[in-house]
Coordinates of C-alpha atoms and ligand atoms in Angstrom, one line a residue:
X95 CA -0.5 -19.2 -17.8
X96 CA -2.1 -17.9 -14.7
X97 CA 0.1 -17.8 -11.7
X98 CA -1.1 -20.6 -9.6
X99 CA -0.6 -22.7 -12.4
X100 CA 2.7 -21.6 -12.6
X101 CA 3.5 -21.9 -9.0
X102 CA 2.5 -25.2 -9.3
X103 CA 4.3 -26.0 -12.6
X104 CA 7.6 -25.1 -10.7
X105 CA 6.9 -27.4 -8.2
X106 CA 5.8 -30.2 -10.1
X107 CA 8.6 -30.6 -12.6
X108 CA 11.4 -29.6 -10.0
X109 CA 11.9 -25.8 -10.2
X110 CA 11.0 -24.3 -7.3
X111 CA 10.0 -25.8 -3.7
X112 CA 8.3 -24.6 -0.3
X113 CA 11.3 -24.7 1.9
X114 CA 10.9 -27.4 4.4
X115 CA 7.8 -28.5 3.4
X116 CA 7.2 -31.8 5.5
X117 CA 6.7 -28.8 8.6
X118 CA 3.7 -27.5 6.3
X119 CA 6.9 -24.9 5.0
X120 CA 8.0 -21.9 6.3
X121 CA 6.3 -18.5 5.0
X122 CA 8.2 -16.5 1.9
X123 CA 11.3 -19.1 1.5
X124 CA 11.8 -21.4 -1.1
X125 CA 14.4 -24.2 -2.1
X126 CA 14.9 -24.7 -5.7
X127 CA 15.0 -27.9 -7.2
X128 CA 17.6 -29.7 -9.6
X129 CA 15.8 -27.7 -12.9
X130 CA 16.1 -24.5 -10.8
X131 CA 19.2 -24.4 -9.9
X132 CA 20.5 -24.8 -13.2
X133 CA 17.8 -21.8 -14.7
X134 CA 19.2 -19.8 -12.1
X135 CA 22.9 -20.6 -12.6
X136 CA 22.2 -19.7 -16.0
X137 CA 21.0 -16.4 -14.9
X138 CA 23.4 -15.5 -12.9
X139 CA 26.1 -16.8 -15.8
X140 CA 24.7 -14.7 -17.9
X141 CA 24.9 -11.6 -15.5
X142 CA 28.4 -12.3 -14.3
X143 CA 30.1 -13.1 -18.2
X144 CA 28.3 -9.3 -19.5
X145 CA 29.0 -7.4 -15.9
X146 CA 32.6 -9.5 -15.3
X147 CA 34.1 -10.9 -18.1
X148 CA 33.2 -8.3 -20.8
X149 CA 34.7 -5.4 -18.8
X150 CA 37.6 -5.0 -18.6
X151 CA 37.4 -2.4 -15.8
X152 CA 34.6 -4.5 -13.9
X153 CA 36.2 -7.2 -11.1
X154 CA 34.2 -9.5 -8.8
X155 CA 34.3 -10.4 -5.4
X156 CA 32.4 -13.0 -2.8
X157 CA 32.2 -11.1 0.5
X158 CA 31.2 -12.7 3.8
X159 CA 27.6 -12.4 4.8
X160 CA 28.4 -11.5 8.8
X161 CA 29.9 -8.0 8.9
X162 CA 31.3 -6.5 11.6
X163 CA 27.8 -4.6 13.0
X164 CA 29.4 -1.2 12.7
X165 CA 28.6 -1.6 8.9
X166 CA 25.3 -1.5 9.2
X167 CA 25.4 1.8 12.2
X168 CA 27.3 3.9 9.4
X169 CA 25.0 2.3 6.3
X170 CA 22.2 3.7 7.7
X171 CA 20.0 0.2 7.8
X172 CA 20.3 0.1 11.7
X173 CA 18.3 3.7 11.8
X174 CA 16.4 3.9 8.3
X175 CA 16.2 0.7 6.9
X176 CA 12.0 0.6 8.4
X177 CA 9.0 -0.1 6.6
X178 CA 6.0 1.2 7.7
X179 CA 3.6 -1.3 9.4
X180 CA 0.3 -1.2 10.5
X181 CA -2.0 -4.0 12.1
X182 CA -6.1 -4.5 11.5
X183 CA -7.6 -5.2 14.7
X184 CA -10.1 -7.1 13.8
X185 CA -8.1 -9.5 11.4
X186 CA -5.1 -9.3 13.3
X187 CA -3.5 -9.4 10.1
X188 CA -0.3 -7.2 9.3
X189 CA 0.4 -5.0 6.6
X190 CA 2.8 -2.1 5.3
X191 CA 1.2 0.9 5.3
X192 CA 2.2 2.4 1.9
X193 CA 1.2 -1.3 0.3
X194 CA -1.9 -0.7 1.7
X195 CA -2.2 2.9 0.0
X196 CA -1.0 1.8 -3.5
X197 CA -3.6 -1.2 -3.2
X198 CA -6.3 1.4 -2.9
X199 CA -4.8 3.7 -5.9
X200 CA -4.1 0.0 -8.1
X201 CA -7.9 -0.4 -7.5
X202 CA -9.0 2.9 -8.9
X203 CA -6.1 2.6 -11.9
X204 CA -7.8 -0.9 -12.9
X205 CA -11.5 1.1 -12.7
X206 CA -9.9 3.1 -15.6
X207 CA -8.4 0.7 -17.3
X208 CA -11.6 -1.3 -17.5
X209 CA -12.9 1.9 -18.9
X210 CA -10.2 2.6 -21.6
X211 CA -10.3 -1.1 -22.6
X212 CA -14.2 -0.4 -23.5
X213 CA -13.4 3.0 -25.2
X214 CA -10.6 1.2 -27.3
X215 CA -13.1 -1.3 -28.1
X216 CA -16.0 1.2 -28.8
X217 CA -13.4 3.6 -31.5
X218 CA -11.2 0.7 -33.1
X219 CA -7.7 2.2 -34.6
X220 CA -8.9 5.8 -33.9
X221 CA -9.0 5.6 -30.0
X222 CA -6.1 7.8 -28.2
X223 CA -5.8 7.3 -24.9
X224 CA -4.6 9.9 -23.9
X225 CA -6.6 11.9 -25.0
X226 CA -9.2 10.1 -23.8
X227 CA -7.6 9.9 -20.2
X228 CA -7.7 13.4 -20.5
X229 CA -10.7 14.6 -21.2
X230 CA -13.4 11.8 -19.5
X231 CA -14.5 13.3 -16.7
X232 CA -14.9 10.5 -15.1
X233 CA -11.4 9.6 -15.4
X234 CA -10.1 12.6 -14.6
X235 CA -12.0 12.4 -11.4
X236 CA -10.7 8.8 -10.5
X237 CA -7.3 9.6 -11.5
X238 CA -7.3 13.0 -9.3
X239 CA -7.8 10.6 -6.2
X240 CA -4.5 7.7 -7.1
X241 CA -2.4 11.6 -7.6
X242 CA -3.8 12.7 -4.1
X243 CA -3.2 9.2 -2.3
X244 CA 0.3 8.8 -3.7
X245 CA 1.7 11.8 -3.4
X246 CA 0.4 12.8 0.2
X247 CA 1.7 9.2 1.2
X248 CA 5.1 9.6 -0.3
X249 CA 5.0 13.4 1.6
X250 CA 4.5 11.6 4.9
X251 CA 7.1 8.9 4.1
X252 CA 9.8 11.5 3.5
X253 CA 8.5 13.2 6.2
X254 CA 9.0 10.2 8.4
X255 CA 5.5 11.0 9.7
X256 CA 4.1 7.5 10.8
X257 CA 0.7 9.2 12.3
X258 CA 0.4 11.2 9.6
X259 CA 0.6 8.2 7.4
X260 CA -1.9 6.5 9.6
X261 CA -4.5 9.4 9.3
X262 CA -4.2 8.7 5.6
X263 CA -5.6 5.3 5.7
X264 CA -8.5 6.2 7.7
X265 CA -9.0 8.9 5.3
X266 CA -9.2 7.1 2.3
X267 CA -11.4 4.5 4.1
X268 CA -8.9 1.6 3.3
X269 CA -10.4 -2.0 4.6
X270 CA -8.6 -4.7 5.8
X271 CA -8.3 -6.6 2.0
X272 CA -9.0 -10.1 4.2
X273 CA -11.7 -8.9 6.5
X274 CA -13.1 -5.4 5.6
X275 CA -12.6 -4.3 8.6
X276 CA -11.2 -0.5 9.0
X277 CA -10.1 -1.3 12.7
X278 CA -6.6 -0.1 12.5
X279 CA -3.6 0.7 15.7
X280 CA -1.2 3.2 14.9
X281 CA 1.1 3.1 11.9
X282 CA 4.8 2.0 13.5
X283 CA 8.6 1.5 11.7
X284 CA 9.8 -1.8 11.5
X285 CA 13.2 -2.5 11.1
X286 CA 14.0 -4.9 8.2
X287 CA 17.1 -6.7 9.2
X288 CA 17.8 -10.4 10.8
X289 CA 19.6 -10.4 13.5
X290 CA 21.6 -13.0 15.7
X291 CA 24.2 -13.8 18.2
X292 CA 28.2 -14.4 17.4
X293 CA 30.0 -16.7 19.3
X294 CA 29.0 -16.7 22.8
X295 CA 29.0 -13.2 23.1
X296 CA 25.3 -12.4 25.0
X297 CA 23.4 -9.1 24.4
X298 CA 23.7 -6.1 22.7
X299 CA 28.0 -7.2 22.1
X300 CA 27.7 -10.1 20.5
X301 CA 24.6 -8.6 18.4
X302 CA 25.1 -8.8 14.4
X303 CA 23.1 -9.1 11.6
X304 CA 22.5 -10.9 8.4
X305 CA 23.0 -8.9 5.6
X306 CA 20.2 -7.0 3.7
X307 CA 22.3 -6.0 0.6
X308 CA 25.5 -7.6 -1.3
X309 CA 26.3 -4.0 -1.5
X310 CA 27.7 -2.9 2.0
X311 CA 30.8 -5.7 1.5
X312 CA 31.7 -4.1 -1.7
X313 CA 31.8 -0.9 0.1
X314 CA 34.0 -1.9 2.8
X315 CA 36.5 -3.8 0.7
X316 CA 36.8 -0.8 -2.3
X317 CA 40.4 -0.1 -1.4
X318 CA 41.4 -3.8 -1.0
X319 CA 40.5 -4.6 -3.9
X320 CA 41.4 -1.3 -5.5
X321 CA 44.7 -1.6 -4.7
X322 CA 45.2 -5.3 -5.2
X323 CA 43.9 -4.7 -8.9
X324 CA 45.5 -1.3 -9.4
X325 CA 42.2 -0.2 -11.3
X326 CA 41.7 3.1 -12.3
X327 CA 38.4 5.5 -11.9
X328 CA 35.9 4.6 -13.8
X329 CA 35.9 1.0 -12.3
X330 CA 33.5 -1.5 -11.0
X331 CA 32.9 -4.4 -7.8
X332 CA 30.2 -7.0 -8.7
X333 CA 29.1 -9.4 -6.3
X334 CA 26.1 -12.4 -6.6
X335 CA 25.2 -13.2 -3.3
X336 CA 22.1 -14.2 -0.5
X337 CA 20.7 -11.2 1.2
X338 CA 18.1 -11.6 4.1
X339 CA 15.3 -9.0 4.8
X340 CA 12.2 -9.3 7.7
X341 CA 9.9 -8.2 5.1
X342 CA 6.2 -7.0 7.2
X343 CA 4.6 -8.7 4.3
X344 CA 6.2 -11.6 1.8
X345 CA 4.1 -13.1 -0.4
X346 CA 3.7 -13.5 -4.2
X347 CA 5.7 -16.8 -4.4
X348 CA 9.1 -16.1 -5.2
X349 CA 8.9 -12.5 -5.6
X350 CA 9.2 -10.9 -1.8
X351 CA 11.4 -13.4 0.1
X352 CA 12.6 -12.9 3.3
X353 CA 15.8 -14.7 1.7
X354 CA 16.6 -13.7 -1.5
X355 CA 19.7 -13.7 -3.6
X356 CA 21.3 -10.3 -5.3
X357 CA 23.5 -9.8 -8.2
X358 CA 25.0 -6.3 -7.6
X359 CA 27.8 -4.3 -9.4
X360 CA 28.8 -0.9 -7.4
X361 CA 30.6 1.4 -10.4
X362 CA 33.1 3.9 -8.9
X363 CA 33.7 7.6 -10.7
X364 CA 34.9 10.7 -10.1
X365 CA 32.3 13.2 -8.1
X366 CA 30.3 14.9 -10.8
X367 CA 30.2 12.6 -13.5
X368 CA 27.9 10.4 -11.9
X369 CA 25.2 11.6 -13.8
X370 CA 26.7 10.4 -17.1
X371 CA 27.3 6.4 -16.1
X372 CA 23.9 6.5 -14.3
X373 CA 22.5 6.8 -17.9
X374 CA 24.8 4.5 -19.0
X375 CA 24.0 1.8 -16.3
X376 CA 19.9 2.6 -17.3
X377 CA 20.5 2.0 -20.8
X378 CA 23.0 -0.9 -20.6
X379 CA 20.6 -2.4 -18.2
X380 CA 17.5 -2.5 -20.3
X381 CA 19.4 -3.8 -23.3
X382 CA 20.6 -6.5 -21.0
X383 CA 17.2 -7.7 -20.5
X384 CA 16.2 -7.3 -23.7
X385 CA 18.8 -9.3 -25.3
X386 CA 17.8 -12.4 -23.6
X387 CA 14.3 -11.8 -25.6
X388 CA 12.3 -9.8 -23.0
X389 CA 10.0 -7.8 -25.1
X390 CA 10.3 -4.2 -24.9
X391 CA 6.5 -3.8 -23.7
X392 CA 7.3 -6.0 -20.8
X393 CA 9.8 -3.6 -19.5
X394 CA 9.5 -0.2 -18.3
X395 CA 11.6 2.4 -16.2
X396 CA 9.5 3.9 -13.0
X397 CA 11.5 7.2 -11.0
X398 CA 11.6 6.6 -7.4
X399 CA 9.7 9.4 -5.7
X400 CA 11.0 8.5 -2.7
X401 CA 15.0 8.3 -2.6
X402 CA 16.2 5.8 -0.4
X403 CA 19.0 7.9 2.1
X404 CA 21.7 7.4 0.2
X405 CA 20.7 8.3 -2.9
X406 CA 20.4 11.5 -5.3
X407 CA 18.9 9.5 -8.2
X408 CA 17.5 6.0 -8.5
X409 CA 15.3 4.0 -11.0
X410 CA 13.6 0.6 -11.4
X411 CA 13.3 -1.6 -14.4
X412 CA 9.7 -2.7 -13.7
X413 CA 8.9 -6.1 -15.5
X414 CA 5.2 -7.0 -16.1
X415 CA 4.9 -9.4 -13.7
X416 CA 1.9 -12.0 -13.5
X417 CA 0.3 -9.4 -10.8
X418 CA 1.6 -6.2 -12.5
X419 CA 4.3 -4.2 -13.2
X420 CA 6.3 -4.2 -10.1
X421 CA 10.3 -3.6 -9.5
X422 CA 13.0 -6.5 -11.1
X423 CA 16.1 -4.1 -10.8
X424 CA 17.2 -0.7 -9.7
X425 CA 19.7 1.5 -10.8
X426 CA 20.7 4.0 -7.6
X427 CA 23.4 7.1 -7.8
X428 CA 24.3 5.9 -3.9
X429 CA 26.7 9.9 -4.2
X430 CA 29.3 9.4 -1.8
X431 CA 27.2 8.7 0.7
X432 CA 28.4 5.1 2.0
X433 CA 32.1 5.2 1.0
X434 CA 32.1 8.7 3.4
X435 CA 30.2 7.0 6.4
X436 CA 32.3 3.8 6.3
X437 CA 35.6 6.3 6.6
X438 CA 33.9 8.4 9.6
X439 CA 32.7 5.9 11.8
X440 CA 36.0 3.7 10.7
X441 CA 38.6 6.4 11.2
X442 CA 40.4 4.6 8.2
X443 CA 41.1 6.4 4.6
X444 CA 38.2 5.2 1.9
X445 CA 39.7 7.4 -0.9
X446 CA 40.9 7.1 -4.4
X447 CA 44.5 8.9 -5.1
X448 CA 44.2 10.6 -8.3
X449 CA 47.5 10.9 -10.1
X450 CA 46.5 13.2 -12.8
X451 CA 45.6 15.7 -10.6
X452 CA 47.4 14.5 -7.4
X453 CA 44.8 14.7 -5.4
X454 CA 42.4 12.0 -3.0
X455 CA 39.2 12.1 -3.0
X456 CA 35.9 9.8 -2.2
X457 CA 34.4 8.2 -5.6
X458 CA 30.6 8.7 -6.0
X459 CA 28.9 5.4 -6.6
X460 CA 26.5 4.2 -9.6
X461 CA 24.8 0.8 -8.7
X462 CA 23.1 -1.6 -10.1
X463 CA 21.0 -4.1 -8.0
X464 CA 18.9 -7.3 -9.5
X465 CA 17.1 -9.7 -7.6
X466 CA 18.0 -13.0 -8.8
X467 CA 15.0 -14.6 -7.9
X468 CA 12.8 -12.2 -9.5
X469 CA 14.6 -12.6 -12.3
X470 CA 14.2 -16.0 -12.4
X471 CA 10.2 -15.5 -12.1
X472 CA 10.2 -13.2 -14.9
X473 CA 11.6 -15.7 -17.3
X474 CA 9.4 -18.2 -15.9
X475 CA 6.3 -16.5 -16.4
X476 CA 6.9 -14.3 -19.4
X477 CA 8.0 -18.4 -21.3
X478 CA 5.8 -20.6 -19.6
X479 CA 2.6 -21.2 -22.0
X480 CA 0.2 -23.3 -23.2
X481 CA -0.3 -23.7 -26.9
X482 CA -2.0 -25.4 -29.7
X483 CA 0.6 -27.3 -31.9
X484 CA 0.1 -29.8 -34.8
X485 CA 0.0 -33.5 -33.7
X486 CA 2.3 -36.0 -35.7
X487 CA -1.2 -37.4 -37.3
X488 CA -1.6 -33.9 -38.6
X489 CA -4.3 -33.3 -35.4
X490 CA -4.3 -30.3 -32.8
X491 CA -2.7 -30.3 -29.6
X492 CA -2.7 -28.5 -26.8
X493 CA 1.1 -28.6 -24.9
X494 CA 2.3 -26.7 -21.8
X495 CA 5.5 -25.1 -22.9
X496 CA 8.5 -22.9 -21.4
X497 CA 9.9 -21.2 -24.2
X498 CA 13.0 -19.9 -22.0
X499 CA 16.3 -18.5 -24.2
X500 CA 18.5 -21.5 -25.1
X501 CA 21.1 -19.6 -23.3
X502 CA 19.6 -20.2 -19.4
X503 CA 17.5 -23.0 -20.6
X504 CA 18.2 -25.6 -17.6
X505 CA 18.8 -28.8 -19.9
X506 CA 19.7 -27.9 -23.6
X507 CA 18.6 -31.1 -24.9
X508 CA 16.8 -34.6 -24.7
X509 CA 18.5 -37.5 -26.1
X510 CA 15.4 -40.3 -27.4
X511 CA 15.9 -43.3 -28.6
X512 CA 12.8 -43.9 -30.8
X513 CA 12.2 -47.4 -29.0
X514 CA 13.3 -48.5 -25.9
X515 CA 13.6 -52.4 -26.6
X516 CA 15.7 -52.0 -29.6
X517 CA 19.1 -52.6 -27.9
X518 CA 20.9 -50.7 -31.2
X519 CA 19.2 -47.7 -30.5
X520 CA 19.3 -47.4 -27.1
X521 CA 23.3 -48.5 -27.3
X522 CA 23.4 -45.7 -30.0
X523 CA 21.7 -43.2 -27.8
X524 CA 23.5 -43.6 -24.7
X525 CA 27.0 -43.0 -26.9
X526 CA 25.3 -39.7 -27.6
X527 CA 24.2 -38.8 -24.3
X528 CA 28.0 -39.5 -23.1
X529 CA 29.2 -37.2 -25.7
X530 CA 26.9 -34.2 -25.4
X531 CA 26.7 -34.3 -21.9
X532 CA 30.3 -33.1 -21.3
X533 CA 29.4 -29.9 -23.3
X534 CA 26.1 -28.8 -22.4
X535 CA 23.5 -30.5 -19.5
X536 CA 21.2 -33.3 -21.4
X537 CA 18.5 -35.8 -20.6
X538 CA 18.5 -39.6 -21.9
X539 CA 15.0 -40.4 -22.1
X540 CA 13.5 -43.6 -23.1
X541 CA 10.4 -44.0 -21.6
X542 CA 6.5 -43.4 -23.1
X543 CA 6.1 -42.4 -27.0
X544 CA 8.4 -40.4 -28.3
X545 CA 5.2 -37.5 -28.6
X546 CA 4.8 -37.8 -24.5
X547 CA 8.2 -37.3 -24.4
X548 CA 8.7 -34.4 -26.6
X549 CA 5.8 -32.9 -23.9
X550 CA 7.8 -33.9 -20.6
X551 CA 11.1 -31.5 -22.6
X552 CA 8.4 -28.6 -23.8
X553 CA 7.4 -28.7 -20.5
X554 CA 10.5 -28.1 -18.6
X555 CA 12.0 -25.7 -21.6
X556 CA 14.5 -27.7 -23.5
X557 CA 15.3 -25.9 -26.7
X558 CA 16.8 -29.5 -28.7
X559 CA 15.8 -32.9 -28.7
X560 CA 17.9 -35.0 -30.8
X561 CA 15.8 -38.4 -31.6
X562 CA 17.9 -42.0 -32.4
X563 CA 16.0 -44.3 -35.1
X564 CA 17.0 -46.7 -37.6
X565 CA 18.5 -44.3 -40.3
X566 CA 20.9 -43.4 -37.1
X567 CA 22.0 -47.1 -37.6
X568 CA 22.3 -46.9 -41.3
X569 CA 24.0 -43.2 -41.7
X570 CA 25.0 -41.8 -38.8
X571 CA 22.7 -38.8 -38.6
X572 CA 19.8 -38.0 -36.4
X573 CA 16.6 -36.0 -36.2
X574 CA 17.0 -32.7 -34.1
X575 CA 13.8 -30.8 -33.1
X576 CA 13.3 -27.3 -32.8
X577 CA 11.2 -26.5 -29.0
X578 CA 9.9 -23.0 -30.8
X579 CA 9.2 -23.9 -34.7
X580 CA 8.9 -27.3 -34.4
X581 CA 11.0 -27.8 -36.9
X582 CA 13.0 -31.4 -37.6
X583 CA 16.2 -31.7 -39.0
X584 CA 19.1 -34.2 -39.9
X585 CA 22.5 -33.7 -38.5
X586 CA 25.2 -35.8 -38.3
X587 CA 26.0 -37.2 -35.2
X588 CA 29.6 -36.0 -35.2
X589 CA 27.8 -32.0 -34.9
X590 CA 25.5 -32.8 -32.4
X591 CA 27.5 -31.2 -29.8
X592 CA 28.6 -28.7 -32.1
X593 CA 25.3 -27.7 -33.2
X594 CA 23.9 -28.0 -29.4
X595 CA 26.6 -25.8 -28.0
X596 CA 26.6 -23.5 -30.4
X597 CA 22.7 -22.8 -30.0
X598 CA 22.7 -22.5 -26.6
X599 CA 26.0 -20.6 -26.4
X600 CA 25.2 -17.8 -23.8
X601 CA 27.8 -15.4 -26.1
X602 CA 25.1 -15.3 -28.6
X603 CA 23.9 -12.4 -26.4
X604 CA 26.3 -10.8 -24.8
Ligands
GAP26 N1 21.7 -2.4 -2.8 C1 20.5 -1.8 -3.2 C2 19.4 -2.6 -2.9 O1 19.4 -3.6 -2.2 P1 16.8 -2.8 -3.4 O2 15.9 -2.0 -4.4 O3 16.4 -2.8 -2.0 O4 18.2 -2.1 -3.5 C3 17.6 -4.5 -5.1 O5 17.0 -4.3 -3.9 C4 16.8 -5.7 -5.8 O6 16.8 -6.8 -4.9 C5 15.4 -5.4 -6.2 O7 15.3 -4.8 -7.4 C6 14.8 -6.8 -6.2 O8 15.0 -7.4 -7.5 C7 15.6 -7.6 -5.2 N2 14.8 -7.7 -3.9 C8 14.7 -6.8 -2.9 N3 14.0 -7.3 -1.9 C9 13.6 -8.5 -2.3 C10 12.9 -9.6 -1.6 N4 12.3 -9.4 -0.4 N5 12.7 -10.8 -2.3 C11 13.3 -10.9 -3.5 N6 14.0 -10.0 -4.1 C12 14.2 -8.8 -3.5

């Protein structure tokens, strides 16, 4: 489904809202509705029970969003946490530099891509693209120019070199994408975090911010709750919580918010193995994702080039998005980098004693970071469909369906009576609701024909409905479709919460 469709799916069956939208909304935030707030409970269920609950050296914690501002001096967001932004003059439009740059090299990728799709066409099961990447001149040519944007643009950003950066644009002859107009002012840093007032402290005192990672409060608590849990190197903090971030440009519905929720687990080990659990964390990821039936060719790793300060490794899991491959979750080796600048500017002791060699020391630090909401618009868009089905008169179709995991599915099943003016089945319907609805989240629905109905449940990605007719009456049993295959069954009443449960059990994957 394209993704104003979906956008408008989400809103329409009560996923996803604009935030206060009677005041025409306010730009990059959303509210989610009563089906979104379960999908993303479920997400974030599902996170927590395989990061929490199935290690046993893994432990949680809820830290306050307000930090004391010193947090963010030794974290280094108060310095370095910029992006680069640039204005059109013409447009008066405002962008981030390197988006701008990576536009222009997305452009010339898609100009190959058009031509390898034609090549692949042209040779059928003999084509090799690489090959053929390699050796086109014309390629070659296009793909020289993407190597020479992004790497002298990444050279600048490392560099910290803001006119250089600038010069680059005009170089490469980058137009405003809304005007065309090449009318740029000079490229500046913009610092990414909210800030605001405590108390009634006025000015610079009483200044602090809204965090713009979970992680710093895991950071600052590691020998609370070290000590308080008495765990032992290798050992993890995970944390799901709302993050705020001024992002220069937010857009692409829910995926760049300038409030956004994070599910992050910060692994501490001993200096010099870090190497070892950053693989780990990688591969443990990626099967993470995949076990919820993400398909492997949705998913890719991407190496930064440029390593955020605190980092000496880092990778994304990039998930095709509707627009593209972009960033769901990164894996970072954060070194000892935060733990260390806490202690400095602190004056108080961040370290781990080591009986077996009797020694303290600062742990190095493996994270994991997901953006809940992104992963929320990756199930949504890689499930939502439309499809041609079979009619129950044997005719074609055509039904909008979200074929989500039963696992974060946000209502496991629809309870249908066949009719709703036969007082037997709708007394025998509701007695099921009652029951199933203190296992698992279900819908009684009695309204339109039971076909329409099935729809309004495909539509919203409900794995089970479990239909009441008159053989219910006679022996107790009941139909039970299948969301995926279609497929109708009989069951006895007495399993219907078993069976339901069961299927949508979130320990089938973990
Ligand atoms: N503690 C490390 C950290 O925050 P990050 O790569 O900046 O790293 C981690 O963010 C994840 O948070 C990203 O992979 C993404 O899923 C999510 N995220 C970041 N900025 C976001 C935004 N503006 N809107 C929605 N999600 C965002």
């Amino acid at each position: 489904m394209d993704f104003k469709n979906l956008i408008s799916h989400c809103k329409e069956y009560g996923f996803i809202f604009p935030s206060s939208e009677i005041y025409d909304g306010l730009s990059a935030t959303y509210d989610y509705g009563p089906l979104g707030v379960e999908l993303k409970n479920n997400i974030k269920q599902y996170w927590w029970k395989s990061m929490v609950q199935m290690h046993a050296n893994i432990v949680g914690l809820d830290a306050a969003i307000f930090m004391h501002p010193k947090t963010w001096k030794a974290s280094g967001h108060v310095d370095a946490f910029n992006d680069p932004m640039i204005d059109n003059k013409d447009s008066k439009k405002r962008y981030r530099a390197d988006q701008l740059i990576e536009g222009y090299a997305e452009k010339i990728e898609a100009k190959i891509m058009k031509d390898v799709t034609k090549a692949a066409k042209k040779f059928g099961d003999d084509f090799d693209e690489k090959q053929f990447r390699d050796t086109n001149g014309r390629i070659i040519e296009r793909q020289k120019k993407i190597d020479y944007a992004i790497n002298t643009m990444n050279q600048h950003l490392k560099d910290e070199n803001m006119e250089a950066l600038g010069a680059l644009i005009n170089e490469l002859e980058i137009a405003c994408p809304e005007s065309g107009s090449r009318e740029w002012t000079e490229v500046r840093q913009f610092n990414l975090m909210f800030s605001t007032q405590l108390g009634a402290i006025a000015g610079e005192e009483g200044k602090i911010y809204l965090r713009p990672e979970t992680a710093q409060g895991i950071f600052v608590n590691f020998l609370n709750v070290q000590k308080s849990t008495r765990q032992k190197l290798p050992f993890g903090i995970a944390q799901i919580g709302k993050a705020f971030r001024n992002e220069i440009v937010a857009r692409q519905f829910i995926f760049r918010m300038r409030e956004f929720e994070q599910m992050e687990m910060q692994f501490f080990v001993k200096p010099g193995e870090e190497m070892k659990w950053y693989d780990y964390w990688k591969q443990t990821r990626l099967d993470w994702h995949k076990a919820l039936g993400t398909p492997a060719e949705n998913l890719r790793y991407h190496d930064h080039d440029n390593l955020a300060h605190y980092a000496n490794a880092a990778v994304d899991i990039e998930f095709k998005f509707p627009f593209g491959f972009r960033e769901l979750e990164g894996i970072h080796s954060r070194t000892d980098f935060d733990l260390k600048a806490h202690q400095d500017l602190s004056g108080k002791k961040l370290q781990y004693f080591d009986p077996a060699i009797n020694e303290n020391f600062v742990p190095y630090v493996v994270e994991t970071s997901i953006g809940c909401d992104r992963m929320f618009l990756s199930q949504v868009g890689q499930t939502l469909q439309e499809e041609t089905v079979p009619d129950a008169d044997g005719k074609e179709s055509t039904r909008t369906v979200m074929k989500l995991h039963p696992a974060i599915a946000p209502v496991k099943a629809a309870v249908l009576p066949l009719l709703k003016n036969k007082e037997e089945l709708v007394k025998a319907s509701k007695d099921v609701f009652k029951k199933l609805s203190a296992h698992v989240l279900c819908q009684y629905d009695e309204k339109d024909a039971i076909g329409r109905r099935y729809r309004r449940q495909d539509a919203i990605g409900t794995p089970y409905s479990i239909t009441i007719d008159f053989d219910t009456l006679e022996d107790n049993t009941v139909t039970i479709r299948d969301r995926d295959t279609l497929e109708q069954k009989r069951i006895k009443i007495d399993d219907v919460a078993k069976v339901v449960s069961d299927k949508c059990n979130v320990n089938n994957i973990l």
